[in-house]
CSV table of C-alpha atoms and ligand atoms in Angstrom, one decimal:
chain,number,residue,atom,x,y,z
X,1,MET,CA,69.2,-33.2,-53.1
X,2,THR,CA,71.4,-36.3,-52.7
X,3,VAL,CA,70.5,-40.0,-52.5
X,4,CYS,CA,71.0,-40.2,-48.8
X,5,GLU,CA,68.2,-37.6,-48.2
X,6,TYR,CA,65.7,-39.9,-49.8
X,7,LYS,CA,63.3,-41.4,-47.2
X,8,PRO,CA,60.8,-44.1,-48.4
X,9,GLY,CA,57.3,-43.0,-47.4
X,10,LEU,CA,58.7,-39.5,-46.7
X,11,GLU,CA,59.2,-40.7,-43.0
X,12,GLY,CA,60.2,-37.8,-40.8
X,13,ILE,CA,60.3,-35.3,-43.7
X,14,PRO,CA,58.1,-32.2,-42.9
X,15,ALA,CA,56.0,-31.5,-46.0
X,16,ALA,CA,54.0,-28.6,-44.4
X,17,GLN,CA,53.5,-26.3,-41.5
X,18,SER,CA,50.2,-26.7,-39.8
X,19,SER,CA,48.4,-25.5,-36.7
X,20,ILE,CA,45.4,-28.0,-37.1
X,21,SER,CA,46.5,-30.9,-35.0
X,22,TYR,CA,49.4,-32.4,-33.1
X,23,VAL,CA,50.6,-35.9,-32.3
X,24,ASP,CA,53.2,-36.9,-29.8
X,25,GLY,CA,53.8,-40.5,-30.8
X,26,LYS,CA,56.0,-41.3,-27.8
X,27,ARG,CA,53.7,-40.1,-25.1
X,28,GLY,CA,50.5,-41.0,-27.0
X,29,ILE,CA,49.1,-37.5,-27.2
X,30,LEU,CA,46.8,-36.1,-29.8
X,31,GLU,CA,45.4,-32.5,-29.9
X,32,TYR,CA,43.1,-30.7,-32.2
X,33,ARG,CA,44.0,-27.0,-32.3
X,34,GLY,CA,45.8,-27.5,-29.0
X,35,ILE,CA,43.0,-29.4,-27.2
X,36,ARG,CA,43.5,-32.9,-26.0
X,37,ILE,CA,41.4,-35.5,-27.8
X,38,GLU,CA,40.3,-37.0,-24.4
X,39,GLU,CA,38.7,-33.5,-23.6
X,40,LEU,CA,37.0,-33.3,-27.0
X,41,ALA,CA,35.8,-36.9,-26.8
X,42,THR,CA,34.1,-36.3,-23.5
X,43,LYS,CA,32.9,-32.7,-23.7
X,44,SER,CA,32.4,-31.7,-27.3
X,45,THR,CA,30.3,-33.0,-30.2
X,46,PHE,CA,31.4,-33.9,-33.7
X,47,LEU,CA,30.0,-30.8,-35.3
X,48,GLU,CA,31.6,-28.5,-32.7
X,49,THR,CA,34.9,-30.3,-33.2
X,50,ALA,CA,34.6,-30.0,-37.0
X,51,TYR,CA,34.0,-26.2,-36.6
X,52,LEU,CA,37.1,-26.0,-34.3
X,53,LEU,CA,39.2,-27.8,-36.8
X,54,ILE,CA,38.0,-25.9,-39.8
X,55,TRP,CA,37.8,-22.4,-38.4
X,56,GLY,CA,40.5,-22.7,-35.8
X,57,GLU,CA,38.5,-21.8,-32.7
X,58,LEU,CA,35.7,-23.3,-30.6
X,59,PRO,CA,32.4,-21.7,-31.7
X,60,THR,CA,30.2,-19.5,-29.6
X,61,LYS,CA,26.7,-20.9,-28.8
X,62,GLU,CA,25.3,-18.7,-31.7
X,63,GLU,CA,28.1,-19.8,-34.2
X,64,LEU,CA,27.5,-23.5,-33.4
X,65,GLY,CA,23.8,-23.2,-33.6
X,66,ALA,CA,24.1,-21.4,-37.0
X,67,PHE,CA,26.6,-24.1,-38.3
X,68,GLU,CA,24.3,-27.0,-37.1
X,69,ARG,CA,21.3,-25.4,-38.8
X,70,GLU,CA,23.0,-25.0,-42.1
X,71,ILE,CA,24.3,-28.5,-42.0
X,72,TYR,CA,20.9,-29.9,-41.2
X,73,LEU,CA,19.4,-27.9,-44.1
X,74,HIS,CA,21.8,-29.3,-46.6
X,75,ARG,CA,21.8,-33.0,-45.7
X,76,ARG,CA,19.6,-34.0,-48.7
X,77,ILE,CA,21.2,-34.9,-52.0
X,78,LYS,CA,19.9,-34.0,-55.4
X,79,TYR,CA,17.8,-36.6,-57.2
X,80,ARG,CA,20.2,-36.7,-60.0
X,81,ILE,CA,23.0,-37.8,-57.6
X,82,ARG,CA,20.7,-40.4,-56.3
X,83,ASP,CA,19.9,-41.5,-59.8
X,84,MET,CA,23.6,-41.7,-60.7
X,85,MET,CA,24.2,-43.8,-57.5
X,86,LYS,CA,21.4,-46.1,-58.5
X,87,CYS,CA,23.4,-47.2,-61.5
X,88,PHE,CA,26.4,-48.1,-59.4
X,89,PRO,CA,26.9,-52.0,-59.2
X,90,GLU,CA,25.7,-53.2,-55.9
X,91,THR,CA,28.8,-55.3,-55.6
X,92,GLY,CA,31.0,-52.2,-55.8
X,93,HIS,CA,32.8,-51.1,-52.6
X,94,PRO,CA,31.1,-48.3,-50.8
X,95,MET,CA,34.3,-46.3,-50.8
X,96,ASP,CA,34.4,-46.3,-54.5
X,97,ALA,CA,30.7,-45.2,-54.6
X,98,LEU,CA,31.6,-42.5,-52.1
X,99,GLN,CA,34.6,-41.2,-54.1
X,100,THR,CA,32.6,-41.1,-57.3
X,101,SER,CA,29.6,-39.3,-55.5
X,102,ALA,CA,31.8,-36.8,-53.8
X,103,ALA,CA,33.5,-35.9,-57.1
X,104,ALA,CA,30.1,-35.6,-58.8
X,105,LEU,CA,29.1,-32.9,-56.3
X,106,GLY,CA,31.6,-30.7,-58.1
X,107,LEU,CA,29.4,-31.0,-61.3
X,108,PHE,CA,26.5,-29.5,-59.5
X,109,TYR,CA,28.4,-26.7,-57.8
X,110,ALA,CA,30.8,-25.9,-60.6
X,111,LYS,CA,31.5,-22.2,-59.9
X,112,ARG,CA,34.9,-22.0,-58.1
X,113,ALA,CA,35.6,-19.0,-56.0
X,114,LEU,CA,38.5,-20.0,-53.7
X,115,ASP,CA,39.1,-16.4,-52.5
X,116,ASP,CA,35.3,-16.0,-51.5
X,117,PRO,CA,34.7,-16.8,-47.8
X,118,ASP,CA,31.0,-17.6,-48.7
X,119,TYR,CA,32.1,-20.0,-51.3
X,120,ILE,CA,34.4,-21.7,-48.7
X,121,ARG,CA,31.6,-21.9,-46.2
X,122,GLN,CA,29.1,-23.3,-48.6
X,123,ALA,CA,31.6,-26.0,-49.8
X,124,VAL,CA,32.3,-27.0,-46.2
X,125,VAL,CA,28.7,-27.2,-45.3
X,126,ARG,CA,27.8,-29.2,-48.4
X,127,LEU,CA,30.5,-31.7,-47.9
X,128,VAL,CA,30.0,-32.2,-44.2
X,129,ALA,CA,26.2,-32.4,-44.6
X,130,LYS,CA,26.0,-34.6,-47.7
X,131,ILE,CA,28.8,-37.2,-47.3
X,132,PRO,CA,26.8,-39.1,-44.6
X,133,THR,CA,23.7,-39.0,-46.7
X,134,MET,CA,25.5,-40.4,-49.7
X,135,VAL,CA,27.1,-43.3,-47.6
X,136,ALA,CA,23.7,-44.2,-46.2
X,137,ALA,CA,21.9,-43.9,-49.6
X,138,PHE,CA,24.3,-46.3,-51.3
X,139,LYS,CA,23.8,-48.8,-48.5
X,140,GLN,CA,20.0,-48.7,-49.1
X,141,MET,CA,20.2,-48.6,-52.9
X,142,ARG,CA,22.6,-51.6,-53.4
X,143,LYS,CA,19.7,-53.6,-51.8
X,144,GLY,CA,17.3,-52.2,-54.3
X,145,ASN,CA,15.6,-49.8,-51.8
X,146,ASP,CA,15.0,-46.1,-52.0
X,147,PRO,CA,17.4,-44.0,-49.9
X,148,ILE,CA,15.9,-42.9,-46.4
X,149,GLN,CA,15.6,-39.2,-46.3
X,150,PRO,CA,17.4,-37.3,-43.5
X,151,ARG,CA,15.3,-36.4,-40.4
X,152,ASP,CA,15.4,-32.8,-39.4
X,153,ASP,CA,14.8,-33.6,-35.8
X,154,LEU,CA,17.8,-35.8,-35.5
X,155,GLY,CA,21.4,-34.7,-34.7
X,156,TYR,CA,24.3,-35.4,-37.1
X,157,GLY,CA,25.4,-38.8,-36.0
X,158,ALA,CA,21.9,-40.0,-34.9
X,159,ASN,CA,20.5,-39.0,-38.3
X,160,PHE,CA,23.2,-41.0,-40.1
X,161,LEU,CA,22.5,-44.1,-38.1
X,162,TYR,CA,18.7,-43.6,-38.7
X,163,MET,CA,19.3,-43.3,-42.6
X,164,LEU,CA,21.5,-46.4,-42.5
X,165,ASN,CA,19.3,-48.8,-40.4
X,166,GLU,CA,15.8,-47.2,-40.7
X,167,ARG,CA,15.7,-47.1,-36.9
X,168,GLU,CA,16.2,-44.3,-34.6
X,169,PRO,CA,19.3,-45.1,-32.5
X,170,ASP,CA,19.0,-45.0,-28.7
X,171,PRO,CA,20.8,-42.1,-27.0
X,172,LEU,CA,23.8,-44.2,-25.9
X,173,GLU,CA,24.3,-45.5,-29.6
X,174,ALA,CA,24.0,-42.0,-30.9
X,175,GLN,CA,26.4,-40.6,-28.4
X,176,VAL,CA,29.0,-43.3,-28.9
X,177,PHE,CA,28.8,-42.8,-32.6
X,178,ASP,CA,29.3,-39.1,-32.3
X,179,VAL,CA,32.4,-39.7,-30.2
X,180,CYS,CA,33.7,-42.1,-32.9
X,181,LEU,CA,33.4,-39.3,-35.4
X,182,THR,CA,35.3,-36.9,-33.2
X,183,LEU,CA,38.1,-39.4,-32.7
X,184,HIS,CA,38.5,-39.8,-36.5
X,185,ALA,CA,38.1,-36.2,-37.5
X,186,GLU,CA,41.7,-35.3,-38.0
X,187,HIS,CA,45.2,-36.8,-37.6
X,188,THR,CA,48.0,-34.5,-38.9
X,189,ILE,CA,49.5,-35.2,-42.3
X,190,ASN,CA,48.5,-38.8,-42.9
X,191,ALA,CA,48.2,-40.3,-46.4
X,192,SER,CA,44.7,-39.2,-47.3
X,193,THR,CA,45.3,-35.7,-45.8
X,194,PHE,CA,48.4,-35.3,-47.8
X,195,SER,CA,46.5,-36.4,-50.8
X,196,ALA,CA,43.9,-33.7,-50.0
X,197,MET,CA,46.7,-31.1,-49.7
X,198,VAL,CA,48.5,-32.0,-52.9
X,199,THR,CA,45.1,-31.8,-54.8
X,200,ALA,CA,44.2,-28.6,-53.0
X,201,SER,CA,47.5,-27.0,-53.9
X,202,THR,CA,46.6,-27.1,-57.6
X,203,LEU,CA,43.6,-24.8,-56.8
X,204,THR,CA,41.1,-27.3,-58.0
X,205,ASP,CA,37.6,-27.5,-56.4
X,206,PRO,CA,37.0,-28.8,-52.9
X,207,TYR,CA,34.9,-31.7,-54.2
X,208,ALA,CA,37.9,-33.0,-56.2
X,209,VAL,CA,40.1,-32.4,-53.0
X,210,VAL,CA,37.7,-34.6,-50.9
X,211,ALA,CA,37.3,-37.2,-53.6
X,212,SER,CA,41.0,-37.7,-53.9
X,213,ALA,CA,41.3,-38.0,-50.2
X,214,VAL,CA,38.5,-40.6,-50.1
X,215,GLY,CA,40.3,-42.7,-52.7
X,216,THR,CA,43.5,-42.6,-50.6
X,217,LEU,CA,41.8,-43.5,-47.4
X,218,ALA,CA,40.3,-46.5,-49.0
X,219,GLY,CA,43.6,-48.6,-48.9
X,220,PRO,CA,44.2,-51.4,-46.4
X,221,LEU,CA,47.3,-49.7,-44.9
X,222,HIS,CA,45.2,-46.6,-44.1
X,223,GLY,CA,41.4,-46.4,-43.5
X,224,GLY,CA,40.7,-49.8,-44.9
X,225,ALA,CA,42.5,-51.5,-42.0
X,226,ASN,CA,39.3,-51.4,-39.8
X,227,GLU,CA,37.6,-53.8,-42.2
X,228,GLU,CA,40.6,-56.1,-42.2
X,229,VAL,CA,40.7,-56.2,-38.3
X,230,ILE,CA,37.2,-57.8,-38.2
X,231,ALA,CA,38.1,-60.3,-40.9
X,232,MET,CA,41.2,-61.1,-38.9
X,233,LEU,CA,39.3,-61.6,-35.6
X,234,GLU,CA,36.9,-63.8,-37.4
X,235,ALA,CA,39.7,-65.9,-38.9
X,236,ILE,CA,41.2,-66.3,-35.5
X,237,GLY,CA,37.8,-67.5,-34.3
X,238,SER,CA,38.6,-68.2,-30.6
X,239,VAL,CA,40.7,-66.9,-27.7
X,240,GLU,CA,42.6,-70.2,-27.7
X,241,ASN,CA,43.7,-69.6,-31.3
X,242,VAL,CA,45.1,-66.1,-30.7
X,243,ARG,CA,48.7,-67.1,-29.9
X,244,PRO,CA,49.0,-69.8,-32.6
X,245,TYR,CA,47.6,-67.3,-35.2
X,246,LEU,CA,50.0,-64.6,-34.1
X,247,GLU,CA,53.0,-67.0,-34.2
X,248,GLU,CA,52.0,-68.0,-37.9
X,249,CYS,CA,51.8,-64.3,-38.8
X,250,LEU,CA,55.2,-63.6,-37.3
X,251,GLN,CA,56.7,-66.6,-39.1
X,252,ARG,CA,55.2,-65.5,-42.4
X,253,LYS,CA,56.1,-61.9,-41.7
X,254,THR,CA,52.5,-60.7,-42.3
X,255,LYS,CA,51.3,-57.6,-40.6
X,256,ILE,CA,48.7,-57.8,-37.8
X,257,MET,CA,46.0,-55.5,-38.8
X,258,GLY,CA,45.0,-52.7,-36.5
X,259,PHE,CA,48.5,-52.6,-35.0
X,260,GLY,CA,51.5,-50.3,-35.6
X,261,HIS,CA,51.7,-46.7,-36.7
X,262,ARG,CA,54.2,-44.4,-38.3
X,263,VAL,CA,54.0,-41.9,-35.5
X,264,TYR,CA,52.7,-43.7,-32.4
X,265,LYS,CA,55.1,-45.9,-30.6
X,266,VAL,CA,52.7,-46.5,-27.7
X,267,LYS,CA,48.9,-47.4,-27.7
X,268,ASP,CA,47.1,-44.9,-29.8
X,269,PRO,CA,45.0,-42.6,-27.4
X,270,ARG,CA,42.0,-43.1,-29.8
X,271,ALA,CA,42.2,-46.8,-29.4
X,272,LYS,CA,42.0,-46.4,-25.6
X,273,ILE,CA,38.8,-44.4,-25.9
X,274,LEU,CA,37.4,-46.7,-28.6
X,275,GLN,CA,38.0,-49.7,-26.3
X,276,SER,CA,36.1,-48.0,-23.5
X,277,LEU,CA,33.2,-47.1,-25.9
X,278,ALA,CA,33.0,-50.8,-26.9
X,279,GLU,CA,32.8,-51.8,-23.4
X,280,LYS,CA,30.0,-49.3,-22.7
X,281,LEU,CA,28.1,-50.8,-25.6
X,282,PHE,CA,28.7,-54.3,-24.5
X,283,GLU,CA,27.5,-53.5,-20.9
X,284,LYS,CA,24.2,-52.4,-22.3
X,285,SER,CA,23.6,-55.0,-25.1
X,286,GLY,CA,25.8,-58.0,-24.5
X,287,ARG,CA,29.4,-58.9,-25.0
X,288,ASP,CA,30.9,-59.7,-28.4
X,289,LYS,CA,33.1,-62.8,-28.4
X,290,TYR,CA,35.4,-61.0,-30.8
X,291,TYR,CA,36.1,-58.5,-28.2
X,292,ASP,CA,37.7,-61.2,-26.0
X,293,ILE,CA,39.8,-62.3,-29.0
X,294,ALA,CA,40.8,-58.7,-29.5
X,295,VAL,CA,41.9,-58.2,-25.9
X,296,GLU,CA,43.9,-61.4,-25.9
X,297,LEU,CA,45.6,-60.5,-29.2
X,298,GLU,CA,46.5,-57.0,-27.8
X,299,GLU,CA,48.2,-58.8,-24.9
X,300,ALA,CA,50.0,-61.3,-27.1
X,301,VAL,CA,51.1,-58.6,-29.6
X,302,GLU,CA,52.5,-56.5,-26.8
X,303,GLU,CA,54.6,-59.4,-25.5
X,304,LYS,CA,56.0,-60.1,-28.9
X,305,LEU,CA,56.2,-56.7,-30.6
X,306,GLY,CA,55.9,-54.1,-27.9
X,307,SER,CA,59.7,-53.6,-27.9
X,308,LYS,CA,59.3,-52.5,-31.5
X,309,GLY,CA,56.6,-50.0,-30.5
X,310,ILE,CA,53.8,-52.0,-32.2
X,311,TYR,CA,50.5,-51.3,-30.3
X,312,PRO,CA,46.9,-51.1,-31.3
X,313,ASN,CA,46.1,-48.1,-33.6
X,314,VAL,CA,42.7,-46.4,-34.1
X,315,ASP,CA,41.5,-49.2,-36.4
X,316,PHE,CA,41.8,-52.0,-33.9
X,317,TYR,CA,38.7,-51.3,-31.7
X,318,SER,CA,36.6,-49.2,-34.0
X,319,GLY,CA,35.2,-52.1,-36.0
X,320,LEU,CA,33.8,-53.8,-32.8
X,321,VAL,CA,32.1,-50.6,-31.9
X,322,TYR,CA,30.7,-50.1,-35.4
X,323,ARG,CA,29.4,-53.7,-35.6
X,324,LYS,CA,27.4,-53.1,-32.4
X,325,LEU,CA,25.9,-50.0,-33.9
X,326,GLY,CA,24.6,-52.1,-36.9
X,327,ILE,CA,27.1,-50.7,-39.4
X,328,PRO,CA,28.1,-53.2,-42.1
X,329,ILE,CA,31.7,-54.1,-42.4
X,330,ASP,CA,32.3,-52.6,-45.8
X,331,LEU,CA,30.9,-49.3,-44.4
X,332,PHE,CA,33.5,-48.9,-41.7
X,333,THR,CA,35.9,-47.0,-44.0
X,334,PRO,CA,33.2,-44.8,-45.4
X,335,VAL,CA,32.3,-43.9,-41.7
X,336,PHE,CA,36.0,-43.0,-41.2
X,337,ALA,CA,35.5,-40.7,-44.3
X,338,ILE,CA,32.4,-39.0,-42.8
X,339,ALA,CA,34.5,-37.9,-39.9
X,340,ARG,CA,37.7,-37.2,-41.7
X,341,VAL,CA,36.1,-34.8,-44.1
X,342,ALA,CA,36.4,-32.2,-41.3
X,343,GLY,CA,40.2,-32.6,-41.1
X,344,TRP,CA,40.5,-32.7,-44.9
X,345,LEU,CA,38.6,-29.4,-45.2
X,346,ALA,CA,40.6,-27.8,-42.4
X,347,HIS,CA,43.8,-28.7,-44.3
X,348,TRP,CA,42.2,-27.5,-47.6
X,349,LYS,CA,41.5,-24.1,-46.0
X,350,GLU,CA,44.9,-23.9,-44.5
X,351,GLN,CA,46.6,-24.9,-47.9
X,352,LEU,CA,44.6,-22.1,-49.6
X,353,ALA,CA,45.7,-19.5,-47.1
X,354,GLU,CA,49.4,-19.9,-48.0
X,355,ASN,CA,49.4,-21.9,-51.1
X,356,ARG,CA,52.3,-23.2,-53.1
X,357,ILE,CA,51.8,-26.1,-55.5
X,358,TYR,CA,53.3,-29.4,-54.3
X,359,ARG,CA,56.0,-30.4,-56.7
X,360,PRO,CA,58.6,-32.5,-54.8
X,361,THR,CA,61.7,-34.0,-56.5
X,362,GLN,CA,62.8,-37.5,-57.0
X,363,VAL,CA,66.1,-39.5,-57.0
X,364,TYR,CA,66.3,-40.8,-60.6
X,365,SER,CA,67.6,-44.4,-60.6
X,366,GLY,CA,67.1,-45.3,-64.3
X,367,ARG,CA,69.3,-45.3,-67.3
X,368,HIS,CA,70.5,-42.4,-69.5
X,369,ASP,CA,71.1,-42.1,-73.2
X,370,ALA,CA,69.5,-45.5,-73.9
X,371,PRO,CA,69.2,-46.5,-77.5
X,372,TYR,CA,65.8,-46.8,-79.2
X,373,ILE,CA,65.5,-50.4,-80.5
X,374,PRO,CA,63.1,-50.8,-83.4
X,375,ILE,CA,60.2,-53.1,-82.5
X,376,THR,CA,61.3,-55.7,-85.0
X,377,LYS,CA,64.5,-56.1,-83.2
X,378,ARG,CA,63.3,-56.5,-79.6
S,401,CMC,N1,52.2,-56.3,-37.5
S,401,CMC,C1,53.5,-56.7,-37.3
S,401,CMC,N2,54.6,-56.0,-37.5
S,401,CMC,C2,54.5,-54.8,-37.8
S,401,CMC,C3,53.2,-54.1,-37.9
S,401,CMC,C4,52.1,-55.0,-37.7
S,401,CMC,N3,50.9,-54.4,-37.8
S,401,CMC,N4,53.4,-52.9,-38.2
S,401,CMC,C5,54.7,-52.6,-38.3
S,401,CMC,N5,55.4,-53.8,-38.0
S,401,CMC,C6,56.8,-54.0,-38.0
S,401,CMC,C7,57.3,-54.1,-39.5
S,401,CMC,O1,57.3,-55.5,-39.9
S,401,CMC,C8,58.7,-53.5,-39.4
S,401,CMC,O2,59.5,-54.5,-38.7
S,401,CMC,P1,61.1,-54.7,-39.2
S,401,CMC,O3,61.7,-53.3,-38.9
S,401,CMC,O4,61.6,-55.7,-38.3
S,401,CMC,O5,61.0,-54.9,-40.7
S,401,CMC,C9,58.5,-52.4,-38.4
S,401,CMC,O6,57.4,-52.8,-37.6
S,401,CMC,C10,58.2,-51.0,-39.0
S,401,CMC,O7,57.1,-51.2,-39.9
S,401,CMC,P2,56.8,-50.4,-41.2
S,401,CMC,O8,55.8,-51.2,-42.1
S,401,CMC,O9,58.1,-50.1,-41.8
S,401,CMC,O10,56.1,-49.2,-40.6
S,401,CMC,P3,55.4,-47.9,-41.4
S,401,CMC,O11,55.6,-46.8,-40.5
S,401,CMC,O12,55.9,-47.9,-42.8
S,401,CMC,O13,53.9,-48.4,-41.5
S,401,CMC,C11,51.7,-49.0,-40.9
S,401,CMC,C12,52.9,-48.1,-40.6
S,401,CMC,C13,50.5,-48.4,-40.1
S,401,CMC,C14,51.3,-48.9,-42.4
S,401,CMC,C15,52.0,-50.4,-40.5
S,401,CMC,O14,52.3,-50.5,-39.1
S,401,CMC,C16,51.0,-51.5,-40.9
S,401,CMC,O15,51.0,-51.9,-42.1
S,401,CMC,N6,50.0,-51.7,-39.9
S,401,CMC,C17,48.9,-52.6,-40.3
S,401,CMC,C18,47.8,-51.9,-41.0
S,401,CMC,C19,47.1,-50.9,-40.2
S,401,CMC,O16,46.6,-51.3,-39.1
S,401,CMC,N7,46.9,-49.7,-40.7
S,401,CMC,C20,46.1,-48.7,-40.0
S,401,CMC,C21,47.1,-47.5,-39.7
S,401,CMC,S1,46.4,-46.4,-38.4
S,401,CMC,C22,45.3,-45.5,-39.2
S,401,CMC,C23,45.5,-44.9,-40.5
S,401,CMC,O17,46.6,-44.4,-40.8
S,401,CMC,O18,44.6,-44.9,-41.3
């Protein structure tokens, strides 16, 4: 390994072989197990897509029914987890609460049997089932309320919105939210997935794998960008202020949140679908002035930075959709995690199938043979 082979951020360096998802960043194509995201967003459901990602094939009707029943049965969380969560500070970020709670699941399901398909299935079911309940429970408990129990008669996404807002969502809201989950379920080897894979490669338990991925997703350059987008749109405040705001960002060389991507050099296909979902919601329940600001910003950024391949990414329109669904801003990234747990678990399974521990190398740039100077002489 020589210095010239070092690429900051591992840009362009293959770190794994995977058959889970595929991105063509020049043509704006995303596929899960070979199926285009547009097909899945319009024809599948989140749980069916999760099954596809994790087990590699679309389920039969019976397989999907059995998977859904198992998930619905395991949505409750143990009272001790709830009690632990009650002690979290209400000012803490929900991503930190989620990371801690996901890791704590490992305390309750401590037996690790990574070569047992039943263990793998149970871990998948528990994590997919319980993560939404934990996110919604923290939202209630930080206000001093008891968590709202899952409802057996509601589907996966509808039940989450119900536990969150104590109100059954209407069918359009439930359907839009389910599509949002499908769009965020997987995205090749991004930072949090890589984090999950590195953790998985040590053969630790799946709860630690998901907890480490949640911690990685939380950062503002990754999943946390969706929160920052809303803060930015609010700071812009009006359509007239879009171009002066952008000029200031460009002068100060600050990044415009929700734009740019390591792989996509055109508009992210998920951003296109999210934009159309936002429009569907606005048609039904009124337009959001921040949407007009967002559309103007997209146009202005394209004029200024389009030549560099800077276009809206998945985080640009997702926040506007989530806000219409009554999801608080600091829950946007936990919602991303609810979806991405499917991708993390797919990569966990794939990693286990042909595991070798991750142990890359580094280019040492420090001193050699340095003298030890006694503390009194420093
Ligand atoms: N606003 C303005 N300029 C940008 C932006 C942006 N959002 N993104 C990239 N650039 C410019 C950057 O200044 C650099 O220009 P130059 O070559 O003249 O120095 C060039 O584009 C390459 O940028 P980079 O930061 O080296 O690209 P990267 O591949 O390391 O980073 C990124 C990708 C997503 C972290 C970055 O585009 C960014 O910080 N975007 C804003 C945060 C964001 O929206 N994150 C969500 C990412 S998508 C979902 C996810 O992964 O979770």
